[in-house]
GROMACS .gro file of C-alpha atoms in nm:
model
  203
    1MET     CA    1  -2.256   6.249   9.299
    2ASN     CA    2  -2.093   6.373   9.614
    3GLN     CA    3  -1.869   6.675   9.676
    4GLN     CA    4  -1.571   6.445   9.729
    5ALA     CA    5  -1.569   6.321   9.370
    6LYS     CA    6  -1.286   6.468   9.171
    7TRP     CA    7  -1.323   6.609   8.825
    8ALA     CA    8  -1.109   6.768   8.552
    9ILE     CA    9  -1.122   6.960   8.227
   10VAL     CA   10  -0.875   6.892   7.955
   11THR     CA   11  -0.850   7.123   7.659
   12GLY     CA   12  -0.712   6.976   7.338
   13GLY     CA   13  -0.847   6.652   7.471
   14SER     CA   14  -0.980   6.509   7.153
   15ARG     CA   15  -0.636   6.400   7.031
   16GLY     CA   16  -0.261   6.371   7.104
   17LEU     CA   17  -0.128   6.467   7.438
   18GLY     CA   18  -0.462   6.593   7.564
   19PHE     CA   19  -0.632   6.262   7.478
   20GLU     CA   20  -0.362   6.070   7.656
   21THR     CA   21  -0.386   6.306   7.957
   22ALA     CA   22  -0.760   6.260   7.981
   23LYS     CA   23  -0.720   5.882   7.959
   24GLY     CA   24  -0.470   5.896   8.253
   25LEU     CA   25  -0.699   6.107   8.463
   26ILE     CA   26  -0.990   5.884   8.398
   27ALA     CA   27  -0.784   5.581   8.495
   28ALA     CA   28  -0.693   5.761   8.819
   29GLY     CA   29  -1.067   5.805   8.901
   30TYR     CA   30  -1.146   6.148   8.777
   31PHE     CA   31  -1.456   6.252   8.596
   32VAL     CA   32  -1.332   6.432   8.286
   33TYR     CA   33  -1.464   6.679   8.035
   34ILE     CA   34  -1.254   6.717   7.720
   35ILE     CA   35  -1.267   7.022   7.494
   36GLY     CA   36  -1.181   7.004   7.126
   37LYS     CA   37  -1.230   7.223   6.823
   38ASP     CA   38  -1.395   6.972   6.591
   39GLU     CA   39  -1.738   6.850   6.703
   40ASN     CA   40  -1.716   6.506   6.542
   41ARG     CA   41  -1.363   6.435   6.664
   42ALA     CA   42  -1.436   6.554   7.011
   43LYS     CA   43  -1.753   6.335   7.025
   44GLU     CA   44  -1.565   6.035   6.894
   45SER     CA   45  -1.277   6.080   7.145
   46ALA     CA   46  -1.523   6.122   7.433
   47GLU     CA   47  -1.697   5.802   7.339
   48LYS     CA   48  -1.360   5.622   7.332
   49LEU     CA   49  -1.267   5.762   7.669
   50GLY     CA   50  -1.611   5.738   7.830
   51CYS     CA   51  -1.618   6.100   7.924
   52LYS     CA   52  -1.806   6.424   7.857
   53TYR     CA   53  -1.703   6.671   7.587
   54ARG     CA   54  -1.759   7.019   7.443
   55ALA     CA   55  -1.650   7.153   7.099
   56VAL     CA   56  -1.538   7.510   7.076
   57ASP     CA   57  -1.267   7.708   6.902
   58VAL     CA   58  -1.062   7.821   7.201
   59SER     CA   59  -0.930   8.127   6.996
   60GLU     CA   60  -1.285   8.269   7.028
   61SER     CA   61  -1.258   8.396   7.380
   62LYS     CA   62  -1.625   8.476   7.438
   63GLU     CA   63  -1.747   8.136   7.308
   64PHE     CA   64  -1.468   7.957   7.495
   65ARG     CA   65  -1.559   8.134   7.824
   66LYS     CA   66  -1.928   8.054   7.774
   67VAL     CA   67  -1.842   7.679   7.728
   68LEU     CA   68  -1.635   7.689   8.043
   69VAL     CA   69  -1.921   7.842   8.238
   70ASP     CA   70  -2.165   7.585   8.101
   71ILE     CA   71  -1.931   7.297   8.202
   72THR     CA   72  -1.889   7.431   8.551
   73THR     CA   73  -2.269   7.483   8.592
   74GLU     CA   74  -2.344   7.135   8.468
   75ALA     CA   75  -2.083   6.983   8.698
   76LYS     CA   76  -2.223   7.182   8.990
   77ASP     CA   77  -2.579   7.059   8.911
   78ALA     CA   78  -2.439   6.706   8.907
   79GLY     CA   79  -2.302   6.750   9.259
   80PHE     CA   80  -1.940   6.819   9.190
   81GLY     CA   81  -1.752   7.072   9.395
   82VAL     CA   82  -1.484   7.317   9.267
   83LEU     CA   83  -1.277   7.199   8.972
   84ASP     CA   84  -0.981   6.979   9.085
   85VAL     CA   85  -0.764   6.970   8.778
   86LEU     CA   86  -0.745   7.191   8.475
   87VAL     CA   87  -0.504   7.075   8.196
   88LEU     CA   88  -0.455   7.308   7.901
   89SER     CA   89  -0.298   7.101   7.622
   90HIS     CA   90  -0.445   7.276   7.326
   91GLY     CA   91  -0.201   7.445   7.084
   92VAL     CA   92  -0.094   7.503   6.727
   93MET     CA   93   0.239   7.523   6.549
   94SER     CA   94   0.319   7.842   6.350
   95GLU     CA   95   0.391   7.823   5.988
   96LYS     CA   96   0.740   7.684   5.910
   97MET     CA   97   0.877   8.010   5.764
   98SER     CA   98   0.715   8.239   6.022
   99LYS     CA   99   1.026   8.430   6.128
  100THR     CA  100   0.973   8.751   6.322
  101LEU     CA  101   1.027   8.976   6.017
  102ARG     CA  102   0.822   8.760   5.784
  103THR     CA  103   0.514   8.677   5.982
  104SER     CA  104   0.179   8.817   5.883
  105ASP     CA  105  -0.069   8.978   6.125
  106GLU     CA  106  -0.302   8.684   6.059
  107GLU     CA  107  -0.044   8.413   6.143
  108TRP     CA  108   0.072   8.610   6.453
  109ARG     CA  109  -0.283   8.649   6.580
  110ARG     CA  110  -0.382   8.290   6.495
  111THR     CA  111  -0.092   8.140   6.696
  112LEU     CA  112  -0.105   8.376   6.994
  113SER     CA  113  -0.479   8.360   7.029
  114ILE     CA  114  -0.474   7.985   7.064
  115ASN     CA  115  -0.142   7.926   7.247
  116LEU     CA  116  -0.150   8.211   7.489
  117ASP     CA  117  -0.473   8.401   7.496
  118ALA     CA  118  -0.683   8.095   7.538
  119VAL     CA  119  -0.466   8.001   7.835
  120PHE     CA  120  -0.552   8.323   7.993
  121THR     CA  121  -0.922   8.287   7.923
  122ALA     CA  122  -0.939   7.941   8.081
  123VAL     CA  123  -0.734   8.024   8.384
  124ASN     CA  124  -0.901   8.362   8.433
  125GLU     CA  125  -1.249   8.188   8.423
  126LEU     CA  126  -1.181   7.875   8.630
  127ALA     CA  127  -0.886   7.929   8.858
  128PRO     CA  128  -1.029   8.199   9.095
  129ALA     CA  129  -1.271   7.949   9.251
  130MET     CA  130  -0.988   7.696   9.275
  131ALA     CA  131  -0.760   7.944   9.449
  132GLU     CA  132  -1.030   8.062   9.680
  133ALA     CA  133  -1.110   7.705   9.779
  134ARG     CA  134  -0.734   7.652   9.833
  135LYS     CA  135  -0.735   7.342   9.616
  136GLY     CA  136  -0.673   7.236   9.257
  137ARG     CA  137  -0.406   7.201   8.999
  138VAL     CA  138  -0.359   7.389   8.673
  139ILE     CA  139  -0.116   7.229   8.430
  140VAL     CA  140  -0.023   7.406   8.107
  141TYR     CA  141   0.150   7.225   7.820
  142SER     CA  142   0.432   7.451   7.710
  143ALA     CA  143   0.739   7.379   7.491
  144CYS     CA  144   1.107   7.377   7.510
  145LEU     CA  145   1.112   7.631   7.220
  146GLY     CA  146   0.950   7.876   7.473
  147ARG     CA  147   1.264   7.895   7.692
  148MET     CA  148   1.461   8.217   7.685
  149SER     CA  149   1.796   8.032   7.715
  150GLY     CA  150   1.955   7.701   7.636
  151PRO     CA  151   1.913   7.475   7.337
  152GLY     CA  152   1.644   7.545   7.084
  153THR     CA  153   1.639   7.925   7.122
  154HIS     CA  154   1.805   8.025   6.798
  155GLY     CA  155   1.510   8.187   6.612
  156GLY     CA  156   1.254   8.083   6.366
  157LEU     CA  157   0.889   7.978   6.427
  158ALA     CA  158   0.856   8.310   6.595
  159PRO     CA  159   0.482   8.311   6.682
  160TYR     CA  160   0.504   7.970   6.834
  161ARG     CA  161   0.823   8.032   7.028
  162ILE     CA  162   0.699   8.360   7.159
  163SER     CA  163   0.362   8.225   7.248
  164LYS     CA  164   0.520   7.945   7.462
  165ALA     CA  165   0.757   8.194   7.622
  166GLY     CA  166   0.443   8.396   7.713
  167VAL     CA  167   0.288   8.076   7.863
  168ASN     CA  168   0.596   8.017   8.072
  169ALA     CA  169   0.589   8.387   8.198
  170PHE     CA  170   0.216   8.361   8.257
  171VAL     CA  171   0.255   8.052   8.474
  172LYS     CA  172   0.551   8.187   8.667
  173ASN     CA  173   0.361   8.514   8.738
  174LEU     CA  174   0.046   8.331   8.842
  175SER     CA  175   0.241   8.093   9.067
  176TYR     CA  176   0.388   8.383   9.260
  177GLU     CA  177   0.054   8.565   9.277
  178THR     CA  178  -0.105   8.255   9.434
  179GLY     CA  179   0.168   8.175   9.690
  180LEU     CA  180   0.373   7.916   9.511
  181GLY     CA  181   0.153   7.642   9.619
  182ALA     CA  182   0.157   7.724   9.988
  183ARG     CA  183  -0.220   7.807   9.974
  184GLY     CA  184  -0.320   7.469   9.834
  185PHE     CA  185  -0.363   7.584   9.476
  186LEU     CA  186  -0.074   7.477   9.235
  187VAL     CA  187   0.003   7.586   8.879
  188ASP     CA  188   0.286   7.464   8.657
  189ALA     CA  189   0.392   7.446   8.296
  190ILE     CA  190   0.544   7.131   8.152
  191CYS     CA  191   0.745   7.060   7.840
  192PRO     CA  192   0.649   6.708   7.705
  193GLY     CA  193   0.931   6.698   7.461
  194HIS     CA  194   0.899   6.603   7.089
  195CYS     CA  195   0.611   6.353   7.075
  196ARG     CA  196   0.449   6.156   6.796
  197THR     CA  197   0.132   6.358   6.754
  198ASP     CA  198  -0.039   6.546   6.471
  199MET     CA  199   0.179   6.847   6.558
  200GLY     CA  200   0.498   6.653   6.631
  201GLY     CA  201   0.475   6.427   6.331
  202GLN     CA  202   0.559   6.057   6.278
  203ASP     CA  203   0.930   6.100   6.373
   0.00000   0.00000   0.00000
């Protein structure tokens, strides 16, 4: 493998939007690692895609960070350069009745640890090398419910909405810190809309 080969990491890649994103990257010629929580599902998805995989609970920051280090080391040993694309598509929906004044500590922590804290962990671990190399793209799947204005901002699903608002703020802050793309490193958040996935449902 030469240093010109492009590679990517996709969290939440064992299903839904992450799986489709990984499929698209592979079709575009990228060597891809997917990360999923369930070992069997991640392995099965990786076999379908023809890519590498790791299984880890991204809410466990120390374990998640270790997996990211292991992937980077393995890729480097295989002759890859600095990571080209990081797609963070993992996420969970909060409980249906989780309004701000009715949410438990456990539900708040569960949702924020996956939707926001794990985004920080991945970016904090992987993006410094990308920014230093003046290359690479970080794409975070956010949600329209995380907007602070406009449709869909009328309360409810508090942990989910607030975690995605945090993602939007995180991405905007990081983009300014890294020169808004002028230095070759780009970061953005996207709202894919309501899709037919395990989270989105059949409708």
